[in-house]
Coordinates of C-alpha atoms in Angstrom, one line a residue:
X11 CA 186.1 -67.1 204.5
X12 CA 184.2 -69.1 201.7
X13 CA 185.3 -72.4 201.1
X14 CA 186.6 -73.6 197.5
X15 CA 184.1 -74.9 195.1
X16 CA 186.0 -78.2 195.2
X17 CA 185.4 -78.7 198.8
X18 CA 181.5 -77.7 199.0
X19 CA 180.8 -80.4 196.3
X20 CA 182.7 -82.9 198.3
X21 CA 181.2 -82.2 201.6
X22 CA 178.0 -82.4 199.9
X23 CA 178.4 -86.1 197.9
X24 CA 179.5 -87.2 201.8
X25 CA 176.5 -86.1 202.9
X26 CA 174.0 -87.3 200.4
X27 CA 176.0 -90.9 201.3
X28 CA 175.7 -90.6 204.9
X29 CA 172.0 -89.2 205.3
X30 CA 170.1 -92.4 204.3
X31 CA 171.8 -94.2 207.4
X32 CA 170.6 -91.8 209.6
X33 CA 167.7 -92.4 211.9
X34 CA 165.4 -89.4 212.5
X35 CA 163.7 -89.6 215.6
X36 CA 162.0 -86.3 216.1
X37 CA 161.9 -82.7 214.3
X38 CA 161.1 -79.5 215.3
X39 CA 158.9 -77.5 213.5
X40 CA 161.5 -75.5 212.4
X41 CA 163.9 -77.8 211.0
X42 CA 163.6 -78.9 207.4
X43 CA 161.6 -81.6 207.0
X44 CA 162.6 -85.3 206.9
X45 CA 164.2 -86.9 203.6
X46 CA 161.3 -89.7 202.1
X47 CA 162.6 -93.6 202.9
X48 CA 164.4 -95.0 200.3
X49 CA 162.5 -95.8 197.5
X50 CA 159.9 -93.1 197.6
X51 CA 159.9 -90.2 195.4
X52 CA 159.7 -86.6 197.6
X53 CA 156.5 -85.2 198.1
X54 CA 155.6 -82.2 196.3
X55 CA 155.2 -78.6 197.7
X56 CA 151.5 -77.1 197.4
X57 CA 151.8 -74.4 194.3
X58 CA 150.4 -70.9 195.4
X59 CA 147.1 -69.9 194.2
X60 CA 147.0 -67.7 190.9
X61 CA 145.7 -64.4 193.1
X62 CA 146.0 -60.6 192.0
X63 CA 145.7 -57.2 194.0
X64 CA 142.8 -55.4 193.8
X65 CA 143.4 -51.7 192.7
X66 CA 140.4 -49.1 191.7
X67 CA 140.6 -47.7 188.2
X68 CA 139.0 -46.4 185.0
X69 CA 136.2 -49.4 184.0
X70 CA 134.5 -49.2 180.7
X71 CA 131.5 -51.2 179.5
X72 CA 131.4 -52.9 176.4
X73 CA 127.8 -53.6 175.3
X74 CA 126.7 -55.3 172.1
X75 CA 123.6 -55.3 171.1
X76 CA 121.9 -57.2 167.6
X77 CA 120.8 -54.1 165.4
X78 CA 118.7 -53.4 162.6
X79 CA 119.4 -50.8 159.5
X80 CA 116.6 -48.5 158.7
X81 CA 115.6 -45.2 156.8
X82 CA 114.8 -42.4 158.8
X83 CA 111.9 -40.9 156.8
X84 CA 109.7 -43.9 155.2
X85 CA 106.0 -43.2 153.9
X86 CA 104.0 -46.3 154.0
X87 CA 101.2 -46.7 151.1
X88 CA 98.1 -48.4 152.5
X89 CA 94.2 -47.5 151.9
X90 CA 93.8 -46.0 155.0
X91 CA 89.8 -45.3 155.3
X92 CA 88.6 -43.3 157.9
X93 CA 85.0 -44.5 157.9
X94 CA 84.7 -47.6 155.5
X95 CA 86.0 -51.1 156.1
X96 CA 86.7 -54.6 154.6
X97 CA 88.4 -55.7 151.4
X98 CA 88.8 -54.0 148.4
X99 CA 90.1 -55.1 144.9
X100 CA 93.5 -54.6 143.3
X101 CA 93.3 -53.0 139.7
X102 CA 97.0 -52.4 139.1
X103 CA 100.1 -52.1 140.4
X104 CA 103.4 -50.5 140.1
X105 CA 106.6 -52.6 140.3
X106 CA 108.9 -52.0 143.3
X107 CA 111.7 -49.5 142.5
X108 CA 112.5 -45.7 142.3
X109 CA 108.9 -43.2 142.1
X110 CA 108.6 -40.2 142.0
X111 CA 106.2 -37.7 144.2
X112 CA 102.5 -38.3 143.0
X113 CA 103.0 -41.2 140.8
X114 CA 100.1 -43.8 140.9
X115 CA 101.7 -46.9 142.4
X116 CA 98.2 -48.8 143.1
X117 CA 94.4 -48.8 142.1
X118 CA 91.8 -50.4 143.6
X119 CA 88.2 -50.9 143.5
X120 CA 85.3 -51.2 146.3
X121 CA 82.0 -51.6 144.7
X122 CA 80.7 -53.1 147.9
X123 CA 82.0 -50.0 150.0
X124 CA 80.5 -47.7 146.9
X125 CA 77.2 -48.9 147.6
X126 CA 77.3 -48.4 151.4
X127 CA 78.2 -44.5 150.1
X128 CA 75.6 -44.3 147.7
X129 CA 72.8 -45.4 150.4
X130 CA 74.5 -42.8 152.8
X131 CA 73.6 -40.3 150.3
X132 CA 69.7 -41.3 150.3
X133 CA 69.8 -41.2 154.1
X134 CA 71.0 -37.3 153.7
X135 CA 68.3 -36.7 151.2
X136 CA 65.5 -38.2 153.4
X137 CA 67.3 -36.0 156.1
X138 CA 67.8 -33.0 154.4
X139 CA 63.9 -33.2 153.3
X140 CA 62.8 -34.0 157.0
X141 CA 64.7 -31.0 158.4
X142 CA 63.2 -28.6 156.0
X143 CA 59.6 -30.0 156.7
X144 CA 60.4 -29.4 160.2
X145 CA 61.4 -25.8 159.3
X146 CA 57.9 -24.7 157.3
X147 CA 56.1 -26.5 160.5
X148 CA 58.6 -24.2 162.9
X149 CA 57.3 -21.2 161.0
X150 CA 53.3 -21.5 161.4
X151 CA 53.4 -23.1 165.1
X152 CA 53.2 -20.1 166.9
X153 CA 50.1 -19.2 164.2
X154 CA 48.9 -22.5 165.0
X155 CA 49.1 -22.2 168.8
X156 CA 47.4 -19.0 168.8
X157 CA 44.5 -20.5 166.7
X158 CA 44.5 -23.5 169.1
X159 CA 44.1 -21.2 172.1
X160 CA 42.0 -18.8 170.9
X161 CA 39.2 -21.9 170.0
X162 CA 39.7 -23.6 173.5
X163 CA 39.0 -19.8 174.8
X164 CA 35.8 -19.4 172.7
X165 CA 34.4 -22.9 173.2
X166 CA 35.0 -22.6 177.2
X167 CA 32.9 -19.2 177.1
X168 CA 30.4 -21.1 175.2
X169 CA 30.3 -23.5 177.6
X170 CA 29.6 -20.9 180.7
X171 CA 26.8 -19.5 178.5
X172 CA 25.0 -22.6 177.8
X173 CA 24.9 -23.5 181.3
X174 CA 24.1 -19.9 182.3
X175 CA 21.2 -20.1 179.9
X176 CA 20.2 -23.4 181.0
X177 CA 20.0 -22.4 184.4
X178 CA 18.5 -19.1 183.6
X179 CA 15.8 -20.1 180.6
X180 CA 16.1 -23.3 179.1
X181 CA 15.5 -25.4 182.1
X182 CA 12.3 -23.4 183.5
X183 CA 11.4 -23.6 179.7
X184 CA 11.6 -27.6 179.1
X185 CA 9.5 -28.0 182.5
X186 CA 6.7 -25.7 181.3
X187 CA 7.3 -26.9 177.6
X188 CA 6.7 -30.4 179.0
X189 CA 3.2 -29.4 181.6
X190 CA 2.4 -27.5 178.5
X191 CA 2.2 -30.3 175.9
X192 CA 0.5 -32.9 179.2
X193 CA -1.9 -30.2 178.8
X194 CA -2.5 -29.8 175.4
X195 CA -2.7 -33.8 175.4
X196 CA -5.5 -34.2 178.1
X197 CA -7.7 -31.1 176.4
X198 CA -7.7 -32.9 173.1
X199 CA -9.0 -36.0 175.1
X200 CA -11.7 -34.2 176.4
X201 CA -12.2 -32.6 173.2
X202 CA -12.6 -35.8 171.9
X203 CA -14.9 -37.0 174.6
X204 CA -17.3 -33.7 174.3
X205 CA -17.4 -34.4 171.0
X206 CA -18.4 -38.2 170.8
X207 CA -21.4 -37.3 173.6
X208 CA -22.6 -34.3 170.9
X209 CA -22.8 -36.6 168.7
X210 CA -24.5 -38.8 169.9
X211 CA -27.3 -36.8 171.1
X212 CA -27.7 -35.1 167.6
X213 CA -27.9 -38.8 166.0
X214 CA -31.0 -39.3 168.4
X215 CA -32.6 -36.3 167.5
X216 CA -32.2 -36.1 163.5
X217 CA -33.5 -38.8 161.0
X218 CA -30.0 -39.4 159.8
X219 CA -30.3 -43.3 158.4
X220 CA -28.5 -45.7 160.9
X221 CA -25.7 -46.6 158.9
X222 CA -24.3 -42.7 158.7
X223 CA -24.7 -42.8 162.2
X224 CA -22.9 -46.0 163.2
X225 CA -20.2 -44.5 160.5
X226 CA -19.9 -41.4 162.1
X227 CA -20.0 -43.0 166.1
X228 CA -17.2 -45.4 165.7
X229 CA -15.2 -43.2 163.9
X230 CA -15.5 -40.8 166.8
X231 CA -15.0 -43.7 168.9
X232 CA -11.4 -45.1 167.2
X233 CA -10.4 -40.9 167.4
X234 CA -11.4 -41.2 171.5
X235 CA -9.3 -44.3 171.7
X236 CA -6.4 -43.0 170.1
X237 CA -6.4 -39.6 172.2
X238 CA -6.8 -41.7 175.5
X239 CA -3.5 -43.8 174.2
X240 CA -1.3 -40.1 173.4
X241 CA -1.9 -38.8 177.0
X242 CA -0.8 -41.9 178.2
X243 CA 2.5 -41.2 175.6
X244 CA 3.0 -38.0 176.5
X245 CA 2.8 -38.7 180.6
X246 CA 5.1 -41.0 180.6
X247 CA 7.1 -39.0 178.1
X248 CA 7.1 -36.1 180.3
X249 CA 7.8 -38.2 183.4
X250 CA 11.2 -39.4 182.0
X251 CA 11.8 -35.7 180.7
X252 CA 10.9 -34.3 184.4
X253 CA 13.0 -36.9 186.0
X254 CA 15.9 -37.9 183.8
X255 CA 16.5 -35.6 180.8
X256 CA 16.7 -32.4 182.4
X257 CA 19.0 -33.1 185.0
X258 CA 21.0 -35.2 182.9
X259 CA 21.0 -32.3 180.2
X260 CA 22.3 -30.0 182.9
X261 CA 24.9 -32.5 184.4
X262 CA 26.2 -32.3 180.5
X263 CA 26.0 -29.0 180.6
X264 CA 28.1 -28.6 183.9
X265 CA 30.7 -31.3 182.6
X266 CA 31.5 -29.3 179.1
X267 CA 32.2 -26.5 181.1
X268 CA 34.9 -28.2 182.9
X269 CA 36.0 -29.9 180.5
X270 CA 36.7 -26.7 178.2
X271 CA 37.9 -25.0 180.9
X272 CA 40.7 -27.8 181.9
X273 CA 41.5 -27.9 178.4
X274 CA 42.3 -24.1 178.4
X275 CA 44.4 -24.6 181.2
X276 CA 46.0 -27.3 180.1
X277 CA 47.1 -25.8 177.0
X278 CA 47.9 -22.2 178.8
X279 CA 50.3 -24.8 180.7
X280 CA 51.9 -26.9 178.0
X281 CA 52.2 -25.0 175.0
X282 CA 55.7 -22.8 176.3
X283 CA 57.0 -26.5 176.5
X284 CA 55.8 -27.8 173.5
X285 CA 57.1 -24.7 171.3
X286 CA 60.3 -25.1 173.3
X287 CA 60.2 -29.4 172.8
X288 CA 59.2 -28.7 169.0
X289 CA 62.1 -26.4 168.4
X290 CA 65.1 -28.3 170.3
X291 CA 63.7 -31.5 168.1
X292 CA 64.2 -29.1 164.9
X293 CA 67.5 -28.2 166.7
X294 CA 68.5 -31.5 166.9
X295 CA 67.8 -32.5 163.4
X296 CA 70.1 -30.0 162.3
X297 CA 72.6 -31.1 164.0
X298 CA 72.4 -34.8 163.3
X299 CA 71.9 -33.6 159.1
X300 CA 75.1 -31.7 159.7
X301 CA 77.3 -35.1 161.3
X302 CA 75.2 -37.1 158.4
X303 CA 77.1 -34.6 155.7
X304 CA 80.2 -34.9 157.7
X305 CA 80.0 -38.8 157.5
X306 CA 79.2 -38.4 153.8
X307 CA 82.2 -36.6 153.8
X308 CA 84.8 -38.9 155.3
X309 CA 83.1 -41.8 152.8
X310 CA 83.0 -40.3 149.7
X311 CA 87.0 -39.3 150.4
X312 CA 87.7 -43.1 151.6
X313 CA 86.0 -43.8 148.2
X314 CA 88.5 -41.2 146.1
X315 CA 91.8 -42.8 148.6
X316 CA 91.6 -45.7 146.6
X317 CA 94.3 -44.5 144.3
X318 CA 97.2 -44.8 146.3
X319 CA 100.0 -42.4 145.0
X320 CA 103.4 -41.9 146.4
X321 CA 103.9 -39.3 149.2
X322 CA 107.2 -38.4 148.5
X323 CA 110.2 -39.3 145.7
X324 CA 112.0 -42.4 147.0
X325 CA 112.3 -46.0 146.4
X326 CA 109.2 -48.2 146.9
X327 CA 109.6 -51.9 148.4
X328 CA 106.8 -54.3 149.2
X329 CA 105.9 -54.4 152.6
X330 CA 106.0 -52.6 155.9
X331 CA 108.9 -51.2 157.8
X332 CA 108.2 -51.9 161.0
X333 CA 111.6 -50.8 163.5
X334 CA 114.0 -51.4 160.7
X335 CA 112.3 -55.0 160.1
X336 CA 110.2 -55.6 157.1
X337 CA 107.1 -57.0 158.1
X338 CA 104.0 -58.9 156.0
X339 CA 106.4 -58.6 152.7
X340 CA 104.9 -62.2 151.2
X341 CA 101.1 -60.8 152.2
X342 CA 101.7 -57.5 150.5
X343 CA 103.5 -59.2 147.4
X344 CA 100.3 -61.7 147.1
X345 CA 98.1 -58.7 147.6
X346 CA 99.5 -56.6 144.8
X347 CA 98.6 -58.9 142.0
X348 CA 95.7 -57.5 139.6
X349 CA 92.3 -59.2 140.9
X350 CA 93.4 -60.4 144.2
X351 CA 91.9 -58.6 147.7
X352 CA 93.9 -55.9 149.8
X353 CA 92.5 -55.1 153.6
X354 CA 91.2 -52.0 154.8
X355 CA 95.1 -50.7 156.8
X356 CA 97.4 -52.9 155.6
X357 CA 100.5 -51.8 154.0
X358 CA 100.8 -52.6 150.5
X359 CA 104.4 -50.7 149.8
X360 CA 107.2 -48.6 151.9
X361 CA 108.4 -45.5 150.1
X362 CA 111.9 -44.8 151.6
X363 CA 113.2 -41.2 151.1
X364 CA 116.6 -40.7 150.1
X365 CA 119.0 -40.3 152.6
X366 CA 121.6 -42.0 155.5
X367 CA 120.6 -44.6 156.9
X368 CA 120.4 -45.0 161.3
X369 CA 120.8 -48.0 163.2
X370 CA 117.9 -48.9 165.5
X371 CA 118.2 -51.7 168.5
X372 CA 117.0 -53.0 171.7
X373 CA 119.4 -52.2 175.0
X374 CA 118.1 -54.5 177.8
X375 CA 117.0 -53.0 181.0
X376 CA 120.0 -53.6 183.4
X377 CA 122.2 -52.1 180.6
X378 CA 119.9 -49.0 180.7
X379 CA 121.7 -46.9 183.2
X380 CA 125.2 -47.8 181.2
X381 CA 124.4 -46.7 177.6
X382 CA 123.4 -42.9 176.9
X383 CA 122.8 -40.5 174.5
X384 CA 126.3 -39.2 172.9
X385 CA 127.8 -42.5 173.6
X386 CA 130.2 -44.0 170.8
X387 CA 130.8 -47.2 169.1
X388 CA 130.6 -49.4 165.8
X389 CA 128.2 -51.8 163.9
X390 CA 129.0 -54.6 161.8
X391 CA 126.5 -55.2 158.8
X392 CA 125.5 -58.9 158.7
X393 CA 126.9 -58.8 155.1
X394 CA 130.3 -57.6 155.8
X395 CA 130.9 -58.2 159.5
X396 CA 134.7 -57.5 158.5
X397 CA 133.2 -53.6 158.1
X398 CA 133.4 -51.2 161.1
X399 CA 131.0 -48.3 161.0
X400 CA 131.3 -45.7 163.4
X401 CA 128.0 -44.4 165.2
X402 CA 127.2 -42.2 167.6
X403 CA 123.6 -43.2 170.6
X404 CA 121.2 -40.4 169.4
X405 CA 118.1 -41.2 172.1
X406 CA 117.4 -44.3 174.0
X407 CA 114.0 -44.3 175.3
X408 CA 112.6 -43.1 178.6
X409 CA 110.3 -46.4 178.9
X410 CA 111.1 -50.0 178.1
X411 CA 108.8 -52.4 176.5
X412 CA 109.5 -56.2 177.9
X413 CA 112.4 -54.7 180.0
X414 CA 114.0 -53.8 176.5
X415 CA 114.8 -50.2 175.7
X416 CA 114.6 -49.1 172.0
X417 CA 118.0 -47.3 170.9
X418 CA 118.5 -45.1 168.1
X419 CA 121.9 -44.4 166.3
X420 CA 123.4 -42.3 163.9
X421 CA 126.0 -43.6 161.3
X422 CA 129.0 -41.3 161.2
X423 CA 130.1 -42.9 158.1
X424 CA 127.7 -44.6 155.8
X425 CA 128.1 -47.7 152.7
X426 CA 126.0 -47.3 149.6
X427 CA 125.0 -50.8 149.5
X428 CA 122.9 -50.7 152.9
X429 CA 119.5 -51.2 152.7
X430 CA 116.8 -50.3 155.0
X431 CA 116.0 -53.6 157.0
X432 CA 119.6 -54.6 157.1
X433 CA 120.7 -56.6 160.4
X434 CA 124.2 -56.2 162.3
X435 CA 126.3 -56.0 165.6
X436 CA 126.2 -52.5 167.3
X437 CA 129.1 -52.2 169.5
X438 CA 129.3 -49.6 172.4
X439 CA 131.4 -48.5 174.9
X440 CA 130.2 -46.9 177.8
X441 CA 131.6 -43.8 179.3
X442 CA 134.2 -44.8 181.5
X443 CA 133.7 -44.7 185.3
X444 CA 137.1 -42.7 186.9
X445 CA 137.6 -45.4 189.8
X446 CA 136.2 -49.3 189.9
X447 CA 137.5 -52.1 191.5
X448 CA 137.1 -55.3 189.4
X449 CA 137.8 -58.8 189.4
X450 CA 137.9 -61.7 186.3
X451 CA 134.8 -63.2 186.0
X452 CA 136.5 -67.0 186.7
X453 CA 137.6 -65.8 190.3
X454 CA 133.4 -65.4 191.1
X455 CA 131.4 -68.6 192.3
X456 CA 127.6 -68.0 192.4
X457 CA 125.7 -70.6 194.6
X458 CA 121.9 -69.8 194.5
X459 CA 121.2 -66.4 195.5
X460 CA 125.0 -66.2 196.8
X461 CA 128.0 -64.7 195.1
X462 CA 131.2 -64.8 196.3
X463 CA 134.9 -64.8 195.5
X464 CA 137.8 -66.0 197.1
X465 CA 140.1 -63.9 199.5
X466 CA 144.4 -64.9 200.1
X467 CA 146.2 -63.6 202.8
X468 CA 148.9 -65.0 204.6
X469 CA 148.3 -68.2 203.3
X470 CA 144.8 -68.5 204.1
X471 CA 142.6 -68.5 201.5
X472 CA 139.0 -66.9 202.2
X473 CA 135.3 -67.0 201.3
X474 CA 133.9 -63.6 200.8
X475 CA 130.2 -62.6 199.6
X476 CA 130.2 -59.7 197.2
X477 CA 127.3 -57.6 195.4
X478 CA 128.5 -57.4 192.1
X479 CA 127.9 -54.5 189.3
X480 CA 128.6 -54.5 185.2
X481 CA 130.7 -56.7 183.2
X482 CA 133.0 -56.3 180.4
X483 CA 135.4 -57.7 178.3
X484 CA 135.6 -60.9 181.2
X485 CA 135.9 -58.8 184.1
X486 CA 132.7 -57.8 186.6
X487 CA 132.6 -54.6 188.3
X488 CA 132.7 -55.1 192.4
X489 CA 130.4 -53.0 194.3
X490 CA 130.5 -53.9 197.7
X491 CA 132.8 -56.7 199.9
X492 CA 136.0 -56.2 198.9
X493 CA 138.8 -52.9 199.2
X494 CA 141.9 -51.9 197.5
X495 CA 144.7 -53.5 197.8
X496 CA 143.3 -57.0 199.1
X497 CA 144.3 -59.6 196.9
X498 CA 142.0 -62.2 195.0
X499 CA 142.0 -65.6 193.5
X500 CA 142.1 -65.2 190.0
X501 CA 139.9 -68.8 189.1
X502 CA 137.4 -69.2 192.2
X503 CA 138.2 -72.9 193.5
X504 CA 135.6 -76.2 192.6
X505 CA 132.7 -76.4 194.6

C-alpha cells in the first residue's frame, strides 16, 4: 500500500540529513553513483548526440543556375564579304530602334576594296583574250602539223636523193671534173712552152727589128711564167678537192640524211602528245577563266553588300548577341559614326524579331545527368528578383564546353519589359528519384580524399566512409555505406 504524501517527504528530508555523514567505501556498478563531497556542485550527465534514422524516400534536386534572357530569332547586320577583306568606311547610319524588312540601316564605302575589283576585271580581260588566242591556234594546229610533217617528209627524201646522186654521179663527176681541169692546166703550159720555142725560131729567121722581138719574147716569157704558177694552183687545188672536199661533201651528205630522217621520227613520235599537251593547256585555261569570272563574281557582290539592310522587321540594337550576352556594343557604337572605319565581319547591329523571349544558361557537368529536357522550374529577372517565371528545359546539349553544358528554356509566362540580354536566376527541380537515403550535409566530415559521417548505436558512436551523390536544399544524397534504418549524427563531431 502507498504511503501518504506526508510521510514520503519526511523520510526523504531524513535522508538528505543523514547521507552527507555517511561514508561510502565501495559501489557496485549497479548502484547509483556516489553523492559529490560537500561543497562540490554534481557533475553533469553526457547529453545524447542530435542523431536521426535513416529512411529511403522521394529526393529531388534543386539546381540554380545564373541565366541569360535572349530572342529566339535575331539577324545580325555585319558586311560579311566572301572574298574581300579589311576596313571599310561608314557613310551613314540608322539609329537603334524598330525597322522594318529592307530598310537601309548602314552605308559604307571601300574604295580600296573597289580597286582590288576593278584590277580583277583587267586580269579577266587579259584572260578572256588569252583563251580565245588559244582557241584560233587550237583550230589550225592540226593544219599546221600536217604542213610540219609533210616538209620533214619531203626534205628527208631529198636527202636520200642527194646522197644517192652523190654516190651514183656527182662524186665520180668532181673526181674527173678535177683530173679534167689538172689537165687542161698542164696542156696550156705546154701550149705556152711550144709557143715561146716557135717564136723564137721565127725571130731568128725574119728581119723583124730587135726591139719587136724582145717585145714579143718576154711577153711570151711573163705568159710561160704565169701558166707554170696555175698548174701549180690547180694541183694543189685538186689535191685538197681529192682528199678533203669530196669525202667531206659526202660525210655531209650522209649526216643530212640522218638528220632529216630523226627529225621525221621524232615528230611522227611527239606530235600525238603535243596536240594532246596543246589542247589540255587550252583546257585548262578555260577552266581557270571560268573560276576568274566566278571570283569576279563573289567581288563585285561583296562590293554591292555594302549597303547593309535589315533582314527581317524587328528592333535593331547595337551590337552582337552572342548566347543572350551582348557583345562588342561600345566597338559597334564607335563604329557607326559617319567617317569612322568598320571591319570586314564584325557586327555593327542585332535585329531581334518579335516574339517571346527563352532563357539560355550553363548546367555544370556533374549536374548533367540531373537536369533534362521537360524538366520544370522558375527564373528570377535580375530587375525584379521578387518575379517568378515559370519555364520549362527545352534541350540541354549532348557535349559540354569547359565541363559546362548549354541549357535552353522556354518561358511559360512572359513580361513585356524583358529585353534580350537580360540576366537572372533559373531555378529547377529535378525529377524526383522514388527512393534515396540522405543525410544533412553538417552530419558529413570530408578529410582529403575521405568522406565520412558518423554512425550511433548503443551508445557508441561510429566513423563510417560513405560515397556520396547530389545535394539539395542542405541534404546530400547517400550512395553507398550506410542502410535504412541506421541512425546518424545530425552535426559530424570537431576534428
Amino acid at each position: 500500500m502507498a504511503r501518504p504524501l506526508a510521510s514520503r517527504l519526511a523520510l526523504a528530508a531524513l535522508l538528505a540529513l543523514l547521507l552527507p555523514c555517511t561514508a561510502v567505501l565501495a559501489a557496485p556498478e549497479d548502484a547509483p553513483a556516489a553523492p559529490a563531497p560537500a561543497g562540490e556542485a554534481p557533475a553533469k550527465a553526457e547529453p545524447e548526440p542530435e542523431a536521426e534514422t535513416l529512411a529511403a524516400g522521394p529526393f529531388a534536386v534543386k539546381v540554380e543556375l545564373p541565366a541569360t534572357f535572349e530572342a529566339p530569332v535575331t539577324h545580325e547586320v555585319a558586311w560579311k564579304p566572301k572574298a574581300l577583306g579589311g576596313e571599310v568606311e561608314v557613310v551613314e547610319a540608322a539609329p537603334a530602334g524598330a525597322v522594318e524588312a529592307g530598310q537601309v540601316l548602314v552605308r559604307l564605302k571601300a574604295p580600296r576594296q573597289a580597286e582590288q575589283v576593278e584590277i580583277a576585271r583587267l586580269d579577266l580581260a587579259i584572260a578572256e583574250a588569252q583563251v580565245a588566242r588559244m582557241a584560233e591556234e587550237d583550230g589550225r594546229r592540226e593544219q599546221a602539223q600536217a604542213l610540219q610533217r609533210a616538209g620533214l617528209v619531203r626534205e628527208a627524201a631529198r636527202a636520200k636523193e642527194d646522197l644517192a646522186r652523190w654516190l651514183e654521179l656527182e662524186r665520180e663527176l668532181r673526181r674527173s671534173e678535177a683530173v679534167h681541169g689538172l689537165k687542161g692546166s698542164e696542156n696550156s703550159l705546154q701550149d705556152a712552152i711550144e709557143e715561146l720555142s716557135q717564136l723564137e725560131k721565127m725571130y731568128k729567121a725574119d728581119d723583124l727589128t730587135e726591139e719587136t722581138e724582145d717585145i714579143v719574147l718576154k711577153r711570151s716569157q711573163r705568159e710561160l711564167a704565169r701558166q707554170r704558177e696555175r698548174l701549180e694552183f690547180t694541183r694543189q687545188r685538186n689535191a685538197w678537192a681529192l682528199a678533203i672536199s669530196l669525202p667531206r661533201d659526202q660525210e655531209n651528205l650522209e649526216h643530212r640524211v640522218q638528220e632529216t630522217r630523226l627529225e621525221l621520227e621524232r615528230f611522227e613520235a611527239t606530235a600525238a602528245l603535243a596536240l594532246a599537251k596543246a589542247r589540255a593547256e587550252h583546257k585548262k585555261q578555260r577552266m581557270e577563266l571560268e573560276h576568274q569570272r566566278l571570283a569576279l563574281g563573289r567581288l563585285e557582290a561583296d562590293l554591292e553588300a555594302l549597303v547593309l539592310r535589315a533582314p527581317a522587321a524587328g528592333t535593331a540594337y547595337a551590337g552582337a548577341l552572342v548566347r543572350g550576352r551582348w557583345q562588342g556594343i561600345e566597338e559597334a557604337l564607335k563604329a557607326l559614326v559617319p567617317g569612322e572605319k568598320a571591319r570586314a565581319g564584325q557586327v555593327l547591329m542585332t535585329v531581334v524579331a518579335p516574339g517571346a523571349l527563352r532563357v539560355r544558361a550553363q548546367v555544370p557537368e556533374a549536374l548533367a545527368f540531373v537536369v533534362a529536357a521537360g524538366d520544370t522550374g522558375s527564373v528570377a529577372p535580375t530587375a525584379a528578383d521578387d518575379l517568378r517565371l515559370p519555364v520549362t528545359v527545352r534541350a540541354l546539349a549532348a557535349t559540354g564546353v569547359d565541363g559546362k553544358h548549354e541549357l535552353q528554356a522556354t518561358l511559360d509566362e512572359g513580361d513585356p519589359r524583358l529585353l534580350p540580354g537580360h540576366t537572372g536566376l533559373l531555378r529547377l527541380r529535378s525529377r524526383p528519384q522514388a527512393s534515396a537515403l540522405t543525410v544533412p550535409e553538417a552530419a558529413v566530415q570530408r578529410e582529403g580524399d575521405i568522406t565520412r559521417v558518423f554512425v550511433r548505436a548503443d551508445g557508441v558512436t561510429t566513423p563510417r566512409e560513405v560515397r556520396l551523390g547530389l545535394r539539395s536544399d542542405g541534404r546530400i544524397e547517400v550512395r553507398s555505406g550506410l542502410a535504412a534504418g541506421e541512425r546518424v549524427l545530425v552535426k559530424a563531431p570537431a576534428k
